[in-house]
Short mmCIF file of C-alpha atoms (C1' of nucleotides) in Angstrom, two decimals:
data_model
loop_
_atom_site.label_atom_id
_atom_site.label_comp_id
_atom_site.label_asym_id
_atom_site.label_seq_id
_atom_site.Cartn_x
_atom_site.Cartn_y
_atom_site.Cartn_z
CA MET A 1 1.88 1.86 -1.36
CA PRO A 2 1.61 3.84 1.32
CA GLU A 3 0.77 1.44 4.11
CA LEU A 4 -1.52 2.35 7.01
CA PRO A 5 0.78 4.96 8.61
CA GLU A 6 1.10 6.83 5.30
CA VAL A 7 -2.66 6.72 4.75
CA GLU A 8 -3.32 7.87 8.32
CA THR A 9 -0.78 10.68 7.96
CA THR A 10 -2.46 11.76 4.74
CA THR A 11 -5.99 11.55 6.16
CA CYS A 12 -5.07 13.68 9.19
CA GLY A 13 -3.03 16.03 7.01
CA ILE A 14 -5.84 16.88 4.59
CA ARG A 15 -8.74 16.90 7.08
CA PRO A 16 -8.23 20.39 8.60
CA HIS A 17 -8.04 21.94 5.13
CA ILE A 18 -11.11 20.36 3.54
CA ALA A 19 -13.57 19.20 6.22
CA GLY A 20 -16.61 21.48 6.15
CA GLN A 21 -15.49 23.04 2.86
CA ARG A 22 -17.53 23.24 -0.29
CA ILE A 23 -16.10 21.90 -3.55
CA ARG A 24 -15.99 24.41 -6.37
CA LYS A 25 -14.49 22.34 -9.19
CA VAL A 26 -13.15 18.85 -9.91
CA ILE A 27 -10.55 18.45 -12.65
CA ILE A 28 -9.77 14.94 -13.89
CA ARG A 29 -6.71 14.81 -16.15
CA HIS A 30 -6.29 11.07 -16.28
CA LYS A 31 -9.25 8.90 -15.39
CA GLN A 32 -7.55 5.57 -16.07
CA LEU A 33 -6.36 4.52 -12.63
CA ARG A 34 -6.65 0.96 -11.33
CA TRP A 35 -10.29 1.30 -12.24
CA PRO A 36 -11.60 4.18 -14.31
CA ILE A 37 -12.78 7.16 -12.29
CA PRO A 38 -16.60 7.09 -12.60
CA SER A 39 -17.79 9.45 -15.32
CA ASP A 40 -20.22 11.18 -12.97
CA LEU A 41 -17.69 11.80 -10.18
CA ALA A 42 -17.17 15.50 -10.85
CA GLN A 43 -20.92 15.98 -11.02
CA GLN A 44 -21.38 14.17 -7.70
CA LEU A 45 -18.78 16.34 -5.94
CA GLU A 46 -19.10 19.83 -7.38
CA ARG A 47 -21.04 22.33 -5.23
CA ARG A 48 -21.15 19.76 -2.40
CA THR A 49 -19.67 20.11 1.07
CA VAL A 50 -17.22 17.61 2.57
CA LEU A 51 -18.76 16.61 5.89
CA GLY A 52 -15.77 14.62 7.09
CA VAL A 53 -12.56 12.82 6.15
CA THR A 54 -11.90 9.37 7.53
CA ARG A 55 -10.05 6.16 6.78
CA ARG A 56 -10.84 2.44 6.63
CA GLY A 57 -7.78 0.27 6.13
CA LYS A 58 -5.83 1.95 3.37
CA TYR A 59 -8.90 3.60 1.88
CA ILE A 60 -9.37 7.35 2.42
CA LEU A 61 -13.03 8.36 2.59
CA LEU A 62 -14.47 11.78 1.83
CA LEU A 63 -17.92 11.87 3.39
CA PHE A 64 -20.83 13.75 1.87
CA LYS A 65 -24.50 13.94 2.72
CA HIS A 66 -25.38 11.96 -0.41
CA GLY A 67 -22.51 9.46 -0.54
CA THR A 68 -18.77 8.84 -0.16
CA ALA A 69 -15.72 9.28 -2.36
CA ILE A 70 -13.38 6.30 -1.89
CA LEU A 71 -9.72 7.00 -2.57
CA HIS A 72 -6.80 4.56 -2.54
CA LEU A 73 -3.18 5.63 -2.97
CA GLY A 74 -2.06 2.37 -4.59
CA MET A 75 1.68 1.79 -4.58
CA SER A 76 2.92 5.22 -5.48
CA GLY A 77 0.14 7.74 -4.84
CA HIS A 78 0.01 10.78 -2.61
CA LEU A 79 -2.45 13.53 -1.82
CA ARG A 80 -1.29 17.08 -1.25
CA VAL A 81 -3.01 20.27 -0.25
CA VAL A 82 -1.66 23.16 -2.32
CA SER A 83 -2.84 26.64 -3.22
CA ALA A 84 -5.29 27.01 -6.10
CA GLU A 85 -2.81 28.49 -8.58
CA THR A 86 -0.11 25.79 -8.18
CA PRO A 87 0.69 24.48 -11.67
CA ALA A 88 0.03 20.79 -12.29
CA ARG A 89 3.02 18.47 -12.67
CA LYS A 90 3.46 15.09 -14.23
CA HIS A 91 1.09 12.42 -12.81
CA ASP A 92 -1.19 14.96 -11.13
CA HIS A 93 -4.31 13.05 -12.17
CA VAL A 94 -7.07 14.72 -10.15
CA ASP A 95 -7.58 18.19 -8.62
CA ILE A 96 -10.39 18.99 -6.21
CA LEU A 97 -10.66 22.75 -5.78
CA PHE A 98 -12.46 24.11 -2.71
CA ALA A 99 -14.28 27.36 -2.09
CA ASN A 100 -11.55 28.34 0.40
CA ASP A 101 -8.97 28.17 -2.44
CA CYS A 102 -7.43 24.96 -1.13
CA LEU A 103 -6.58 22.48 -3.84
CA LEU A 104 -6.52 18.77 -3.02
CA ARG A 105 -4.25 17.16 -5.61
CA PHE A 106 -3.91 13.43 -6.31
CA ASN A 107 -0.61 12.36 -7.85
CA ASP A 108 0.07 8.70 -8.68
CA PRO A 109 2.88 7.76 -11.12
CA ARG A 110 2.06 4.06 -11.33
CA ARG A 111 -1.71 4.55 -11.33
CA PHE A 112 -2.41 1.58 -9.05
CA GLY A 113 -4.55 3.92 -6.99
CA ALA A 114 -8.29 4.46 -7.28
CA LEU A 115 -10.97 7.10 -6.91
CA LEU A 116 -14.51 5.77 -6.74
CA TRP A 117 -17.94 6.92 -5.64
CA THR A 118 -20.68 5.21 -3.70
CA GLY A 119 -24.08 6.66 -2.94
CA LEU A 120 -24.75 3.95 -0.37
CA ASP A 121 -23.27 3.12 3.03
CA TYR A 122 -19.55 2.94 2.23
CA GLN A 123 -19.06 0.04 4.64
CA GLN A 124 -21.15 -2.09 2.28
CA HIS A 125 -18.99 -1.28 -0.74
CA THR A 126 -17.40 -4.37 -2.34
CA LEU A 127 -13.90 -3.11 -1.62
CA LEU A 128 -14.60 -2.40 2.06
CA LYS A 129 -17.13 -4.91 3.30
CA ASN A 130 -14.73 -7.82 3.73
CA LEU A 131 -11.94 -5.90 5.43
CA GLY A 132 -10.61 -7.21 8.74
CA VAL A 133 -10.07 -5.35 12.00
CA GLU A 134 -8.18 -2.07 12.34
CA PRO A 135 -4.73 -2.80 13.78
CA LEU A 136 -4.76 0.06 16.28
CA THR A 137 -8.00 -0.94 17.98
CA THR A 138 -8.54 -3.31 20.92
CA ALA A 139 -10.30 -5.68 18.50
CA PHE A 140 -6.84 -6.53 17.16
CA SER A 141 -5.58 -8.61 20.07
CA GLY A 142 -3.27 -11.58 20.54
CA ARG A 143 -6.31 -13.82 20.97
CA TYR A 144 -7.87 -12.50 17.76
CA LEU A 145 -4.72 -13.14 15.71
CA PHE A 146 -4.22 -16.55 17.33
CA ALA A 147 -7.79 -17.53 16.41
CA ALA A 148 -7.42 -16.24 12.85
CA ALA A 149 -4.13 -18.13 12.43
CA ARG A 150 -5.20 -21.53 13.77
CA SER A 151 -6.80 -22.79 10.58
CA ARG A 152 -4.32 -21.26 8.14
CA LYS A 153 -1.25 -22.87 6.65
CA VAL A 154 0.15 -19.79 4.93
CA PRO A 155 3.35 -18.22 6.27
CA ILE A 156 2.65 -15.87 9.16
CA LYS A 157 3.92 -12.93 7.14
CA SER A 158 1.29 -13.55 4.46
CA LEU A 159 -1.39 -13.78 7.16
CA VAL A 160 -0.62 -10.42 8.76
CA MET A 161 -0.59 -8.86 5.28
CA ASP A 162 -4.05 -10.35 4.54
CA ALA A 163 -6.50 -7.45 4.71
CA ARG A 164 -9.37 -9.83 5.52
CA VAL A 165 -7.61 -10.52 8.83
CA VAL A 166 -6.12 -7.13 9.72
CA VAL A 167 -5.92 -4.06 7.51
CA GLY A 168 -3.01 -1.76 6.83
CA VAL A 169 0.02 -4.00 7.43
CA GLY A 170 2.01 -3.87 4.19
CA ASN A 171 5.36 -5.32 3.28
CA ILE A 172 7.61 -2.88 5.13
CA TYR A 173 5.82 -3.02 8.46
CA ALA A 174 5.19 -6.79 8.27
CA ASN A 175 8.96 -7.30 7.97
CA GLU A 176 9.69 -4.90 10.81
CA ALA A 177 7.04 -6.33 13.15
CA LEU A 178 8.13 -9.95 12.64
CA PHE A 179 11.71 -8.96 13.42
CA ALA A 180 10.61 -7.04 16.53
CA ALA A 181 8.59 -10.04 17.72
CA ALA A 182 11.44 -12.46 16.86
CA ILE A 183 9.20 -14.60 14.64
CA HIS A 184 10.40 -16.15 11.38
CA PRO A 185 8.35 -14.87 8.42
CA LEU A 186 7.90 -18.40 7.02
CA LEU A 187 6.45 -19.82 10.24
CA PRO A 188 3.14 -21.49 9.26
CA ALA A 189 0.31 -19.41 10.72
CA CYS A 190 -1.19 -22.46 12.43
CA ALA A 191 2.08 -23.01 14.32
CA LEU A 192 1.92 -19.59 15.97
CA THR A 193 1.53 -19.86 19.76
CA LEU A 194 -0.76 -17.56 21.75
CA ILE A 195 2.29 -15.94 23.33
CA GLN A 196 3.80 -15.30 19.89
CA ALA A 197 0.49 -13.91 18.63
CA GLN A 198 0.42 -11.50 21.57
CA GLN A 199 4.01 -10.44 20.92
CA LEU A 200 3.37 -9.97 17.22
CA VAL A 201 0.24 -7.89 17.77
CA ALA A 202 2.10 -5.71 20.26
CA ALA A 203 4.95 -5.28 17.77
CA ILE A 204 2.61 -4.35 14.92
CA LYS A 205 0.87 -1.72 17.05
CA LYS A 206 4.13 -0.26 18.30
CA ILE A 207 5.64 -0.06 14.83
CA LEU A 208 2.55 1.41 13.18
CA ARG A 209 2.25 4.03 15.95
CA GLY A 210 5.92 4.90 15.63
CA ALA A 211 5.60 5.24 11.86
CA ILE A 212 2.53 7.47 12.14
CA LYS A 213 4.44 9.68 14.58
CA ALA A 214 7.30 9.94 12.07
CA GLY A 215 4.92 10.88 9.25
CA GLY A 216 5.18 7.51 7.51
CA THR A 217 7.94 5.95 5.41
CA THR A 218 9.10 7.59 2.20
CA LEU A 219 11.10 5.32 -0.11
CA SER A 220 10.58 7.30 -3.30
CA ASP A 221 7.10 8.63 -4.04
CA PHE A 222 5.26 9.14 -0.78
CA LEU A 223 4.75 12.67 0.53
CA GLN A 224 2.66 13.93 3.43
CA ALA A 225 -0.21 16.32 2.66
CA ASP A 226 2.10 19.29 3.23
CA GLY A 227 4.63 17.91 0.75
CA LYS A 228 7.20 16.69 3.28
CA PRO A 229 8.52 13.12 3.08
CA GLY A 230 7.93 10.64 5.95
CA TYR A 231 10.87 10.01 8.23
CA PHE A 232 10.28 6.43 9.45
CA ARG A 233 12.68 5.16 6.79
CA HIS A 234 15.55 6.01 9.12
CA LEU A 235 14.02 3.83 11.82
CA LEU A 236 13.68 0.66 9.70
CA VAL A 237 15.92 -2.08 11.08
CA VAL A 238 15.47 -5.02 8.69
CA TYR A 239 13.54 -3.78 5.64
CA GLY A 240 15.93 -3.09 2.76
CA ARG A 241 18.98 -4.16 4.80
CA ALA A 242 19.94 -7.44 3.13
CA GLY A 243 23.60 -8.27 3.76
CA GLN A 244 23.94 -5.68 6.50
CA PRO A 245 24.57 -6.67 10.12
CA CYS A 246 21.50 -7.34 12.29
CA VAL A 247 21.05 -4.57 14.88
CA ASN A 248 20.63 -7.25 17.53
CA CYS A 249 23.26 -9.90 16.87
CA ASN A 250 25.48 -8.66 14.01
CA ASN A 251 24.71 -11.64 11.77
CA PHE A 252 23.81 -10.70 8.20
CA VAL A 253 20.20 -9.82 7.40
CA GLN A 254 18.77 -12.31 4.89
CA VAL A 255 16.39 -11.63 2.01
CA ILE A 256 14.03 -14.14 0.35
CA ARG A 257 11.02 -13.84 -1.96
CA LEU A 258 7.70 -14.70 -0.38
CA ALA A 259 4.51 -14.28 -2.45
CA GLN A 260 6.46 -12.03 -4.83
CA ARG A 261 7.48 -9.70 -2.04
CA SER A 262 10.98 -9.13 -0.66
CA THR A 263 11.15 -10.55 2.82
CA PHE A 264 13.93 -9.53 5.19
CA PHE A 265 14.83 -11.29 8.41
CA CYS A 266 17.63 -12.36 10.72
CA GLN A 267 18.30 -16.09 10.66
CA HIS A 268 19.64 -15.91 14.21
CA CYS A 269 17.03 -13.70 15.90
CA GLN A 270 13.97 -15.15 14.12
CA VAL A 271 14.64 -18.86 14.55
CA ASN A 272 11.29 -20.37 15.50
CA LEU A 273 10.52 -22.29 12.32
"C1'" DA B 1 -12.39 -22.72 1.36
"C1'" DA B 2 -7.72 -21.72 0.88
"C1'" DT B 3 -3.83 -20.72 -1.83
"C1'" DC B 4 -1.06 -19.17 -5.72
"C1'" DG B 5 0.48 -16.16 -9.35
"C1'" DC B 6 -0.69 -12.61 -12.58
"C1'" DG B 7 -1.16 -8.02 -14.03
"C1'" DC B 8 -2.47 -3.23 -13.72
"C1'" DC B 9 1.54 1.11 -14.53
"C1'" DT B 10 5.87 4.25 -14.40
"C1'" DG B 11 10.45 4.90 -13.14
"C1'" DA B 12 14.98 3.88 -11.09
"C1'" DC B 13 18.92 1.19 -11.27
"C1'" DG B 14 22.54 -2.18 -12.61
"C1'" DG B 15 24.85 -4.94 -16.14
"C1'" DC B 16 26.44 -5.26 -20.66
"C1'" DT C 1 24.91 6.35 -24.64
"C1'" DG C 2 21.26 3.06 -24.75
"C1'" DC C 3 18.90 -1.22 -24.29
"C1'" DC C 4 17.19 -4.87 -21.34
"C1'" DG C 5 15.87 -7.15 -17.18
"C1'" DT C 6 14.53 -6.59 -12.45
"C1'" DC C 7 12.52 -4.44 -8.78
"C1'" DA C 8 9.38 -1.14 -6.05
"C1'" DG C 9 4.98 0.81 -0.57
"C1'" DG C 10 -1.02 -2.91 -3.15
"C1'" DC C 11 -4.47 -5.87 -4.13
"C1'" DG C 12 -8.39 -7.94 -6.79
"C1'" DC C 13 -9.09 -11.66 -9.70
"C1'" DG C 14 -9.14 -16.09 -12.00
"C1'" DA C 15 -7.23 -20.68 -11.90
"C1'" DT C 16 -6.25 -24.65 -9.14
#
DNA sequence: AATCGCGCCTGACGGC
DNA sequence: TGCCGTCAGGCGCGAT
């Protein structure tokens, strides 16, 4: 999916168009996403006003007086704001039409995304209540990561991709951050030193901020709310570069499989195993 | 409690 | 040209 920078880019991109706007109509063309879209969703949303648009981890939240719509982009989803008369294309599963003639359109070819509703405090929702800290807050510190890692034997890459520890770090940015911090992805989490934890946290923050600034990373499907791709792809230094020279030392970038995910690193620069 | 691997989907690509 | 296997930004779930 879209990792945190793509979700943040989308959240900020749609907010000015829909916050404070009243929903006129909800069209659901394909309700079978990762979970079925609740049958009463259109009824919950129509004639209601969006009070705010926010994000928790990779979940986009549309806030209403009487509840919250919870949207996840999955692996291949994107949200766009288009004009009301724009014809629907393939994989345009949901349209939310606003009184100001803005159309919020959810497209997701692989349908790993989700659109759910909760009438309660969204923070208590099953999908959100066990999420870890936000990576761009002061709560995500070297000491925090060090403490979370001490009791864990999983590779450090798996730990930083564990949403119960820190949200939003997906495969691309985990690879990039570990390279930037010169830490081998297979290093057991419990072997991480405090200094390394501090370096890794700093690298994650720097990379996520840089990716948000660039509008995210587009490999194939992701688009910003205005339809433009993200440009961070050009700034990736290890992800997808197997066999190419390391930007640091010119040795070849390696690729291995770790937890079914492609894992890129430089054997020379990330030696601390 | 922690860890592992599966599967939900479509589509792009490479080898034969 | 087409068929087949593999891979792709995520993540909850059941088995161990």
